[in-house]
Amino acid sequence: MSLTKLSISYKCVNSIGNSLNLKEMMEEFLRTFIKQTDAISGSFYVSRVANSCEELISLGKKNLFNIDSVKKRLYKKQIILEEVDTNISLLAYKLQKGCMIFLYSNRSDFNFITSILDSLKNKIEVNIESCINVENLKEQIEEATKENLKKEKQLFEQLKMSQMGELIGNIAHQWRQPLNIISTASSGMQIKKELDILTDEDFKEYTKSIIENANYLSSTIDEFRDYIKDSNKEKEIIVQERLKMATEMLKSSFSIENINIIEEYVEKERLHFKLVLGDLLQVLITIFNNAKEALETKKDLDYKWIKYSLKKTKYTILITIEDNAGGIDESIIDKIFNPYFTTKHQARGTGIGLYSAYGIIVNKLDGKLYVKNTQFGAKFYIELPLNINYII
């Protein structure tokens, strides 16, 4: 073989397999092969499944041949070499996963060209197979990812429904006292009216009590409506108000378990942040409930508490929630934000609550969520960046 032909072969060999993207890989090879062998044009047809062949790349002049006829004849032959007209010849070369078709001048050295293709055939086929395998693997990963996201979404919905069920129970408990007061006041007015002893002062006192408690009932409805209806609605909020809403929605169920919610410190300056209302409430409720469940296991603990604080630091809005349940085992503290990790009995826990909270704070809000053990128990830290508006 002459040095010129050896150089051509070397350049063609080096143009194969430089990408795992099939189109990119074959385009680089075709460009090199066309240039080095003085081809007029070159095309690659890929066969990903049996009895199918689709054009992936076409370089140079438009095809001057019937591709369907060529593909049919290649099923029985490795190479087709024929004149297209008096000046141009077609060279079709079959591969395991497709074929290459070139147009050349009739004066070309076809023995040399086909000998190069024969020497490159194995490497071309191996790399085509690798590229197709990568494509298939990517498709499988995408399908698996979609399926996992679908399952996660279902679990998140289950979590949300579970939390809503708890909140409905809280609201029912919160409403008992004001409903009793309204009932007592209205009954008192009716009795005094019937006895003709209802004074103007009595009337004012009764109506004031009814209005105050009716307003309280209305506010709890508004809170619950915000949690459900606005859960996917982006708004600028006051962080203090979101924190207060979370504690108000939970305090009844906590008091039943003799758990005290203590405000340790709340920043006086109104802290603005733009986010989805339901997201922040979901995070806060998840962490508060996590602390509540830990405290429920401490039967011998006389005084149970959950302390929260809200502070503005130089760069962040910092929310902390601490309990006195004794802390998290050091062997698992780094795993509690992992998906499906739970220390609860399988019937009670899905392991998705803290994972969901972590995803909201870290991935949606570009913040931080972490936990540390203190001398009393576990302390969760939520850091939100200052002076940034998020469109989620």
C-alpha positions as a Markdown table, in Angstrom:
| # | Residue | x | y | z |
|---|---|---|---|---|
| 1 | Met | 0.0 | 0.0 | 0.0 |
| 2 | Ser | 1.4 | 3.5 | -1.0 |
| 3 | Leu | 2.0 | 6.1 | 1.7 |
| 4 | Thr | -0.9 | 8.2 | 0.3 |
| 5 | Lys | -3.3 | 5.3 | 0.7 |
| 6 | Leu | -2.0 | 4.5 | 4.1 |
| 7 | Ser | -2.5 | 8.1 | 5.2 |
| 8 | Ile | -6.1 | 8.0 | 3.9 |
| 9 | Ser | -6.8 | 4.8 | 5.8 |
| 10 | Tyr | -5.2 | 6.2 | 9.0 |
| 11 | Lys | -7.4 | 9.4 | 8.9 |
| 12 | Cys | -10.5 | 7.4 | 8.3 |
| 13 | Val | -9.8 | 5.0 | 11.2 |
| 14 | Asn | -9.2 | 7.9 | 13.6 |
| 15 | Ser | -12.5 | 9.5 | 12.6 |
| 16 | Ile | -14.6 | 6.5 | 14.0 |
| 17 | Gly | -15.9 | 6.3 | 17.5 |
| 18 | Asn | -15.1 | 9.9 | 18.8 |
| 19 | Ser | -18.7 | 10.3 | 20.0 |
| 20 | Leu | -21.4 | 8.1 | 21.6 |
| 21 | Asn | -24.0 | 10.1 | 19.7 |
| 22 | Leu | -24.7 | 8.1 | 16.6 |
| 23 | Lys | -25.4 | 11.0 | 14.3 |
| 24 | Glu | -22.3 | 12.9 | 15.4 |
| 25 | Met | -20.1 | 9.8 | 15.2 |
| 26 | Met | -21.2 | 8.8 | 11.7 |
| 27 | Glu | -21.2 | 12.4 | 10.4 |
| 28 | Glu | -17.6 | 12.8 | 11.4 |
| 29 | Phe | -16.7 | 9.5 | 9.7 |
| 30 | Leu | -18.6 | 10.3 | 6.5 |
| 31 | Arg | -17.1 | 13.8 | 6.2 |
| 32 | Thr | -13.6 | 12.3 | 6.6 |
| 33 | Phe | -14.3 | 9.4 | 4.2 |
| 34 | Ile | -15.9 | 11.7 | 1.6 |
| 35 | Lys | -13.0 | 14.1 | 1.7 |
| 36 | Gln | -10.2 | 11.4 | 1.7 |
| 37 | Thr | -11.8 | 9.3 | -1.1 |
| 38 | Asp | -13.0 | 12.3 | -3.2 |
| 39 | Ala | -16.7 | 11.2 | -3.0 |
| 40 | Ile | -19.4 | 13.4 | -4.5 |
| 41 | Ser | -21.8 | 12.6 | -1.6 |
| 42 | Gly | -22.3 | 10.1 | 1.2 |
| 43 | Ser | -25.3 | 9.0 | 3.2 |
| 44 | Phe | -25.9 | 6.7 | 6.2 |
| 45 | Tyr | -29.1 | 4.8 | 6.8 |
| 46 | Val | -29.6 | 3.2 | 10.2 |
| 47 | Ser | -31.6 | 0.1 | 11.0 |
| 48 | Arg | -32.5 | 0.1 | 14.7 |
| 49 | Val | -35.1 | -2.7 | 14.3 |
| 50 | Ala | -35.4 | -5.5 | 11.8 |
| 51 | Asn | -36.6 | -4.7 | 8.3 |
| 52 | Ser | -36.4 | -0.9 | 8.8 |
| 53 | Cys | -33.9 | 1.6 | 7.5 |
| 54 | Glu | -34.1 | 5.3 | 7.9 |
| 55 | Glu | -31.8 | 8.1 | 6.7 |
| 56 | Leu | -29.8 | 9.6 | 9.5 |
| 57 | Ile | -27.2 | 11.6 | 7.6 |
| 58 | Ser | -26.8 | 12.8 | 4.0 |
| 59 | Leu | -23.8 | 14.9 | 2.9 |
| 60 | Gly | -23.0 | 16.4 | -0.5 |
| 61 | Lys | -25.2 | 16.3 | -3.6 |
| 62 | Lys | -28.8 | 15.1 | -3.5 |
| 63 | Asn | -29.3 | 11.4 | -4.1 |
| 64 | Leu | -29.5 | 10.5 | -7.8 |
| 65 | Phe | -30.8 | 7.0 | -7.2 |
| 66 | Asn | -33.8 | 5.0 | -5.9 |
| 67 | Ile | -32.9 | 4.3 | -2.3 |
| 68 | Asp | -35.7 | 1.8 | -1.8 |
| 69 | Ser | -34.4 | -0.3 | -4.7 |
| 70 | Val | -30.8 | -0.1 | -3.4 |
| 71 | Lys | -31.9 | -1.1 | 0.2 |
| 72 | Lys | -33.8 | -4.2 | -1.1 |
| 73 | Arg | -30.8 | -5.4 | -3.1 |
| 74 | Leu | -28.5 | -4.9 | -0.1 |
| 75 | Tyr | -30.4 | -7.6 | 1.8 |
| 76 | Lys | -28.7 | -10.1 | -0.5 |
| 77 | Lys | -25.4 | -8.4 | -1.2 |
| 78 | Gln | -22.6 | -6.8 | 0.8 |
| 79 | Ile | -21.7 | -4.3 | -1.8 |
| 80 | Ile | -23.5 | -2.8 | -4.8 |
| 81 | Leu | -21.5 | -0.9 | -7.4 |
| 82 | Glu | -23.3 | 0.5 | -10.4 |
| 83 | Glu | -23.4 | 3.4 | -12.8 |
| 84 | Val | -26.0 | 6.1 | -12.2 |
| 85 | Asp | -25.2 | 7.9 | -15.4 |
| 86 | Thr | -22.2 | 8.2 | -17.8 |
| 87 | Asn | -20.2 | 10.2 | -15.2 |
| 88 | Ile | -21.3 | 9.0 | -11.8 |
| 89 | Ser | -21.3 | 5.6 | -10.0 |
| 90 | Leu | -23.1 | 4.5 | -6.9 |
| 91 | Leu | -21.3 | 2.5 | -4.2 |
| 92 | Ala | -23.6 | 1.0 | -1.5 |
| 93 | Tyr | -22.1 | -0.8 | 1.5 |
| 94 | Lys | -24.1 | -3.0 | 3.9 |
| 95 | Leu | -23.5 | -2.9 | 7.7 |
| 96 | Gln | -25.2 | -4.9 | 10.5 |
| 97 | Lys | -27.3 | -1.9 | 11.6 |
| 98 | Gly | -27.8 | -0.1 | 8.3 |
| 99 | Cys | -25.9 | 0.9 | 5.2 |
| 100 | Met | -23.7 | 3.6 | 3.6 |
| 101 | Ile | -24.2 | 4.9 | 0.1 |
| 102 | Phe | -21.7 | 7.0 | -1.8 |
| 103 | Leu | -21.6 | 8.7 | -5.2 |
| 104 | Tyr | -18.3 | 8.8 | -7.0 |
| 105 | Ser | -16.9 | 9.7 | -10.4 |
| 106 | Asn | -16.7 | 6.7 | -12.7 |
| 107 | Arg | -12.9 | 7.2 | -12.8 |
| 108 | Ser | -12.5 | 6.5 | -9.0 |
| 109 | Asp | -10.4 | 3.6 | -7.7 |
| 110 | Phe | -13.3 | 1.4 | -6.4 |
| 111 | Asn | -11.0 | -1.5 | -5.4 |
| 112 | Phe | -9.1 | 0.8 | -3.1 |
| 113 | Ile | -12.3 | 2.4 | -1.7 |
| 114 | Thr | -14.0 | -0.9 | -1.0 |
| 115 | Ser | -10.8 | -2.3 | 0.5 |
| 116 | Ile | -10.8 | 0.6 | 3.0 |
| 117 | Leu | -14.5 | 0.1 | 3.8 |
| 118 | Asp | -13.7 | -3.7 | 4.4 |
| 119 | Ser | -10.9 | -2.8 | 6.8 |
| 120 | Leu | -13.1 | -0.3 | 8.7 |
| 121 | Lys | -16.3 | -2.4 | 8.7 |
| 122 | Asn | -15.7 | -4.1 | 12.1 |
| 123 | Lys | -14.8 | -0.8 | 13.9 |
| 124 | Ile | -17.7 | 1.0 | 12.3 |
| 125 | Glu | -20.2 | -1.7 | 13.3 |
| 126 | Val | -18.9 | -1.9 | 16.9 |
| 127 | Asn | -19.2 | 1.8 | 17.4 |
| 128 | Ile | -22.7 | 2.0 | 15.8 |
| 129 | Glu | -23.8 | -0.8 | 18.2 |
| 130 | Ser | -22.3 | 1.1 | 21.1 |
| 131 | Cys | -24.1 | 4.3 | 20.1 |
| 132 | Ile | -27.4 | 2.5 | 19.7 |
| 133 | Asn | -26.9 | 0.8 | 23.1 |
| 134 | Val | -26.3 | 4.2 | 24.7 |
| 135 | Glu | -29.5 | 5.6 | 23.0 |
| 136 | Asn | -31.5 | 2.6 | 24.3 |
| 137 | Leu | -30.0 | 3.0 | 27.8 |
| 138 | Lys | -30.9 | 6.7 | 27.8 |
| 139 | Glu | -34.4 | 5.9 | 26.8 |
| 140 | Gln | -34.6 | 3.3 | 29.6 |
| 141 | Ile | -33.3 | 5.8 | 32.1 |
| 142 | Glu | -35.8 | 8.4 | 30.9 |
| 143 | Glu | -38.6 | 6.0 | 31.2 |
| 144 | Ala | -37.4 | 4.9 | 34.7 |
| 145 | Thr | -37.0 | 8.5 | 35.7 |
| 146 | Lys | -40.6 | 9.4 | 34.5 |
| 147 | Glu | -41.9 | 6.4 | 36.4 |
| 148 | Asn | -40.1 | 7.4 | 39.6 |
| 149 | Leu | -41.3 | 10.9 | 39.3 |
| 150 | Lys | -44.8 | 9.6 | 38.8 |
| 151 | Lys | -44.5 | 7.5 | 41.9 |
| 152 | Glu | -43.0 | 10.4 | 43.9 |
| 153 | Lys | -45.8 | 12.6 | 42.8 |
| 154 | Gln | -48.3 | 10.0 | 44.0 |
| 155 | Leu | -46.5 | 9.8 | 47.3 |
| 156 | Phe | -46.4 | 13.6 | 47.6 |
| 157 | Glu | -50.2 | 13.7 | 47.0 |
| 158 | Gln | -50.7 | 11.0 | 49.6 |
| 159 | Leu | -48.6 | 13.0 | 52.0 |
| 160 | Lys | -50.6 | 16.2 | 51.3 |
| 161 | Met | -53.9 | 14.3 | 51.7 |
| 162 | Ser | -52.6 | 12.9 | 55.0 |
| 163 | Gln | -51.6 | 16.3 | 56.2 |
| 164 | Met | -55.0 | 17.8 | 55.1 |
| 165 | Gly | -56.7 | 15.0 | 57.1 |
| 166 | Glu | -54.7 | 16.0 | 60.2 |
| 167 | Leu | -55.5 | 19.7 | 59.6 |
| 168 | Ile | -59.2 | 19.0 | 59.3 |
| 169 | Gly | -59.0 | 17.2 | 62.6 |
| 170 | Asn | -57.2 | 20.2 | 64.1 |
| 171 | Ile | -59.8 | 22.6 | 62.7 |
| 172 | Ala | -62.6 | 20.5 | 64.1 |
| 173 | His | -61.0 | 20.6 | 67.5 |
| 174 | Gln | -60.3 | 24.4 | 67.2 |
| 175 | Trp | -63.9 | 25.0 | 66.4 |
| 176 | Arg | -65.4 | 23.3 | 69.4 |
| 177 | Gln | -64.8 | 26.1 | 71.9 |
| 178 | Pro | -65.9 | 29.0 | 69.7 |
| 179 | Leu | -69.0 | 27.1 | 68.5 |
| 180 | Asn | -69.9 | 26.4 | 72.2 |
| 181 | Ile | -69.4 | 30.1 | 73.0 |
| 182 | Ile | -71.6 | 31.1 | 70.0 |
| 183 | Ser | -74.2 | 28.6 | 71.0 |
| 184 | Thr | -74.2 | 29.7 | 74.6 |
| 185 | Ala | -74.4 | 33.4 | 73.7 |
| 186 | Ser | -77.3 | 32.9 | 71.3 |
| 187 | Ser | -79.2 | 30.7 | 73.8 |
| 188 | Gly | -78.5 | 33.3 | 76.5 |
| 189 | Met | -80.0 | 36.0 | 74.4 |
| 190 | Gln | -83.0 | 34.0 | 73.5 |
| 191 | Ile | -83.8 | 33.0 | 77.1 |
| 192 | Lys | -83.3 | 36.6 | 78.4 |
| 193 | Lys | -85.5 | 37.9 | 75.6 |
| 194 | Glu | -88.2 | 35.5 | 76.4 |
| 195 | Leu | -88.0 | 36.5 | 80.1 |
| 196 | Asp | -87.9 | 40.1 | 79.0 |
| 197 | Ile | -84.7 | 40.7 | 80.9 |
| 198 | Leu | -82.3 | 41.3 | 77.9 |
| 199 | Thr | -80.6 | 44.7 | 78.4 |
| 200 | Asp | -78.7 | 46.7 | 75.8 |
| 201 | Glu | -75.5 | 45.8 | 77.6 |
| 202 | Asp | -76.3 | 42.1 | 77.5 |
| 203 | Phe | -77.1 | 42.4 | 73.8 |
| 204 | Lys | -73.8 | 44.2 | 73.1 |
| 205 | Glu | -71.8 | 41.6 | 75.1 |
| 206 | Tyr | -73.5 | 38.6 | 73.5 |
| 207 | Thr | -73.2 | 40.0 | 69.9 |
| 208 | Lys | -69.6 | 41.0 | 70.5 |
| 209 | Ser | -68.8 | 37.4 | 71.7 |
| 210 | Ile | -70.6 | 35.9 | 68.7 |
| 211 | Ile | -68.9 | 38.2 | 66.2 |
| 212 | Glu | -65.4 | 37.6 | 67.6 |
| 213 | Asn | -65.8 | 33.8 | 67.6 |
| 214 | Ala | -67.4 | 33.9 | 64.1 |
| 215 | Asn | -64.4 | 35.8 | 62.9 |
| 216 | Tyr | -62.1 | 33.2 | 64.5 |
| 217 | Leu | -63.9 | 30.4 | 62.7 |
| 218 | Ser | -63.7 | 32.4 | 59.4 |
| 219 | Ser | -59.9 | 32.9 | 59.8 |
| 220 | Thr | -59.3 | 29.1 | 60.3 |
| 221 | Ile | -61.3 | 28.5 | 57.1 |
| 222 | Asp | -59.1 | 31.1 | 55.3 |
| 223 | Glu | -56.0 | 29.4 | 56.6 |
| 224 | Phe | -57.1 | 26.0 | 55.4 |
| 225 | Arg | -58.2 | 27.4 | 52.0 |
| 226 | Asp | -54.8 | 29.0 | 51.5 |
| 227 | Tyr | -53.1 | 25.7 | 52.2 |
| 228 | Ile | -55.2 | 23.8 | 49.7 |
| 229 | Lys | -56.3 | 26.3 | 47.0 |
| 230 | Asp | -53.1 | 28.3 | 46.8 |
| 231 | Ser | -50.7 | 25.4 | 47.1 |
| 232 | Asn | -49.6 | 25.9 | 43.5 |
| 233 | Lys | -49.9 | 29.6 | 43.4 |
| 234 | Glu | -46.9 | 31.9 | 43.5 |
| 235 | Lys | -47.1 | 34.9 | 45.8 |
| 236 | Glu | -44.9 | 37.3 | 47.7 |
| 237 | Ile | -45.5 | 36.4 | 51.4 |
| 238 | Ile | -44.5 | 37.6 | 54.8 |
| 239 | Val | -42.5 | 34.7 | 56.3 |
| 240 | Gln | -43.8 | 35.6 | 59.9 |
| 241 | Glu | -47.4 | 35.1 | 58.7 |
| 242 | Arg | -46.6 | 31.7 | 57.1 |
| 243 | Leu | -44.9 | 30.5 | 60.3 |
| 244 | Lys | -47.8 | 31.8 | 62.5 |
| 245 | Met | -50.3 | 30.1 | 60.2 |
| 246 | Ala | -48.5 | 26.7 | 60.5 |
| 247 | Thr | -48.4 | 26.9 | 64.3 |
| 248 | Glu | -52.1 | 28.0 | 64.5 |
| 249 | Met | -53.2 | 25.1 | 62.3 |
| 250 | Leu | -51.3 | 22.6 | 64.4 |
| 251 | Lys | -51.6 | 23.8 | 68.0 |
| 252 | Ser | -54.9 | 22.0 | 68.8 |
| 253 | Ser | -53.6 | 18.5 | 67.9 |
| 254 | Phe | -50.3 | 19.3 | 69.8 |
| 255 | Ser | -52.2 | 20.4 | 72.9 |
| 256 | Ile | -54.1 | 17.1 | 73.0 |
| 257 | Glu | -50.7 | 15.4 | 73.3 |
| 258 | Asn | -49.6 | 17.9 | 75.9 |
| 259 | Ile | -46.9 | 19.3 | 73.6 |
| 260 | Asn | -46.2 | 23.0 | 74.1 |
| 261 | Ile | -45.4 | 25.1 | 71.0 |
| 262 | Ile | -43.0 | 27.9 | 72.2 |
| 263 | Glu | -42.1 | 31.0 | 70.2 |
| 264 | Glu | -38.4 | 31.5 | 71.1 |
| 265 | Tyr | -37.8 | 34.5 | 68.9 |
| 266 | Val | -39.5 | 36.0 | 65.8 |
| 267 | Glu | -37.9 | 38.8 | 63.8 |
| 268 | Lys | -39.9 | 42.1 | 64.1 |
| 269 | Glu | -38.9 | 43.3 | 60.7 |
| 270 | Arg | -41.4 | 41.9 | 58.1 |
| 271 | Leu | -39.5 | 39.4 | 56.0 |
| 272 | His | -40.7 | 39.2 | 52.4 |
| 273 | Phe | -40.2 | 36.2 | 50.1 |
| 274 | Lys | -41.7 | 35.1 | 46.8 |
| 275 | Leu | -42.7 | 31.4 | 46.6 |
| 276 | Val | -45.6 | 29.0 | 46.5 |
| 277 | Leu | -47.6 | 29.3 | 49.6 |
| 278 | Gly | -48.4 | 25.6 | 50.0 |
| 279 | Asp | -44.8 | 24.7 | 49.6 |
| 280 | Leu | -43.5 | 26.5 | 52.7 |
| 281 | Leu | -46.5 | 25.4 | 54.8 |
| 282 | Gln | -45.9 | 21.8 | 53.7 |
| 283 | Val | -42.2 | 22.1 | 54.9 |
| 284 | Leu | -43.1 | 23.7 | 58.2 |
| 285 | Ile | -46.0 | 21.3 | 58.9 |
| 286 | Thr | -43.8 | 18.3 | 58.0 |
| 287 | Ile | -41.0 | 19.4 | 60.4 |
| 288 | Phe | -43.4 | 20.2 | 63.2 |
| 289 | Asn | -45.2 | 16.9 | 62.8 |
| 290 | Asn | -41.9 | 15.1 | 62.7 |
| 291 | Ala | -41.1 | 16.6 | 66.1 |
| 292 | Lys | -44.6 | 15.8 | 67.5 |
| 293 | Glu | -44.2 | 12.1 | 66.5 |
| 294 | Ala | -40.8 | 12.0 | 68.1 |
| 295 | Leu | -42.3 | 13.4 | 71.4 |
| 296 | Glu | -45.2 | 11.0 | 71.3 |
| 297 | Thr | -42.8 | 8.2 | 71.9 |
| 298 | Lys | -41.4 | 9.8 | 75.0 |
| 299 | Lys | -44.1 | 8.5 | 77.5 |
| 300 | Asp | -42.0 | 9.4 | 80.6 |
| 301 | Leu | -41.2 | 12.9 | 79.6 |
| 302 | Asp | -43.1 | 15.3 | 81.9 |
| 303 | Tyr | -42.8 | 18.5 | 79.9 |
| 304 | Lys | -42.8 | 18.3 | 76.1 |
| 305 | Trp | -42.0 | 21.3 | 74.0 |
| 306 | Ile | -41.2 | 22.4 | 70.4 |
| 307 | Lys | -39.5 | 25.8 | 70.1 |
| 308 | Tyr | -39.3 | 27.8 | 66.9 |
| 309 | Ser | -37.5 | 30.9 | 65.9 |
| 310 | Leu | -37.3 | 33.2 | 62.9 |
| 311 | Lys | -34.2 | 35.4 | 62.4 |
| 312 | Lys | -32.7 | 37.6 | 59.7 |
| 313 | Thr | -29.0 | 37.0 | 59.2 |
| 314 | Lys | -26.7 | 38.9 | 56.9 |
| 315 | Tyr | -27.6 | 36.7 | 53.9 |
| 316 | Thr | -30.5 | 34.5 | 54.9 |
| 317 | Ile | -33.9 | 34.1 | 56.5 |
| 318 | Leu | -33.3 | 31.5 | 59.2 |
| 319 | Ile | -36.1 | 29.4 | 60.7 |
| 320 | Thr | -35.3 | 26.9 | 63.4 |
| 321 | Ile | -37.6 | 24.2 | 64.9 |
| 322 | Glu | -36.3 | 22.3 | 68.0 |
| 323 | Asp | -37.8 | 19.6 | 70.2 |
| 324 | Asn | -36.8 | 18.0 | 73.5 |
| 325 | Ala | -37.4 | 14.4 | 72.3 |
| 326 | Gly | -33.7 | 13.4 | 72.8 |
| 327 | Gly | -32.4 | 13.8 | 69.3 |
| 328 | Ile | -31.8 | 11.5 | 66.3 |
| 329 | Asp | -29.5 | 8.6 | 66.4 |
| 330 | Glu | -26.1 | 9.6 | 64.9 |
| 331 | Ser | -26.0 | 6.5 | 62.8 |
| 332 | Ile | -29.1 | 7.7 | 60.8 |
| 333 | Ile | -29.1 | 11.5 | 61.1 |
| 334 | Asp | -27.4 | 11.8 | 57.6 |
| 335 | Lys | -30.1 | 9.7 | 56.0 |
| 336 | Ile | -33.3 | 11.3 | 57.2 |
| 337 | Phe | -33.7 | 13.4 | 54.0 |
| 338 | Asn | -33.2 | 10.4 | 51.8 |
| 339 | Pro | -36.3 | 9.2 | 49.8 |
| 340 | Tyr | -38.3 | 6.4 | 51.5 |
| 341 | Phe | -36.2 | 6.5 | 54.7 |
| 342 | Thr | -38.3 | 6.3 | 57.8 |
| 343 | Thr | -37.8 | 5.3 | 61.4 |
| 344 | Lys | -41.5 | 4.8 | 61.8 |
| 345 | His | -43.4 | 1.5 | 61.5 |
| 346 | Gln | -44.2 | 0.9 | 57.8 |
| 347 | Ala | -47.9 | 1.3 | 58.4 |
| 348 | Arg | -47.3 | 4.9 | 59.6 |
| 349 | Gly | -44.5 | 6.3 | 57.6 |
| 350 | Thr | -43.6 | 6.5 | 53.9 |
| 351 | Gly | -40.3 | 8.2 | 54.3 |
| 352 | Ile | -41.3 | 10.9 | 51.8 |
| 353 | Gly | -42.1 | 13.8 | 54.1 |
| 354 | Leu | -38.7 | 15.1 | 55.0 |
| 355 | Tyr | -37.4 | 14.1 | 51.5 |
| 356 | Ser | -40.2 | 16.3 | 50.0 |
| 357 | Ala | -39.3 | 19.2 | 52.4 |
| 358 | Tyr | -35.7 | 19.0 | 51.4 |
| 359 | Gly | -36.5 | 19.1 | 47.7 |
| 360 | Ile | -38.7 | 22.2 | 48.2 |
| 361 | Ile | -36.1 | 24.2 | 50.2 |
| 362 | Val | -33.0 | 23.1 | 48.3 |
| 363 | Asn | -34.1 | 22.6 | 44.8 |
| 364 | Lys | -37.0 | 25.0 | 44.4 |
| 365 | Leu | -35.9 | 27.9 | 46.8 |
| 366 | Asp | -32.1 | 27.5 | 46.5 |
| 367 | Gly | -32.0 | 27.3 | 50.3 |
| 368 | Lys | -30.7 | 24.9 | 52.9 |
| 369 | Leu | -32.4 | 22.4 | 55.1 |
| 370 | Tyr | -30.4 | 20.5 | 57.7 |
| 371 | Val | -30.7 | 19.1 | 61.2 |
| 372 | Lys | -28.4 | 18.9 | 64.2 |
| 373 | Asn | -28.7 | 17.3 | 67.6 |
| 374 | Thr | -28.7 | 19.6 | 70.7 |
| 375 | Gln | -28.6 | 18.8 | 74.4 |
| 376 | Phe | -32.4 | 18.5 | 74.3 |
| 377 | Gly | -33.3 | 16.9 | 71.0 |
| 378 | Ala | -33.3 | 17.6 | 67.2 |
| 379 | Lys | -33.1 | 21.0 | 65.8 |
| 380 | Phe | -34.0 | 21.7 | 62.2 |
| 381 | Tyr | -32.6 | 24.7 | 60.3 |
| 382 | Ile | -34.3 | 26.2 | 57.2 |
| 383 | Glu | -32.2 | 28.9 | 55.4 |
| 384 | Leu | -33.8 | 31.0 | 52.7 |
| 385 | Pro | -31.7 | 33.4 | 50.7 |
| 386 | Leu | -32.5 | 37.1 | 51.2 |
| 387 | Asn | -33.5 | 39.6 | 48.5 |
| 388 | Ile | -34.2 | 37.0 | 45.8 |
| 389 | Asn | -37.6 | 36.5 | 44.1 |
| 390 | Tyr | -38.3 | 33.0 | 42.9 |
| 391 | Ile | -40.6 | 32.1 | 40.0 |
| 392 | Ile | -41.5 | 28.5 | 40.5 |
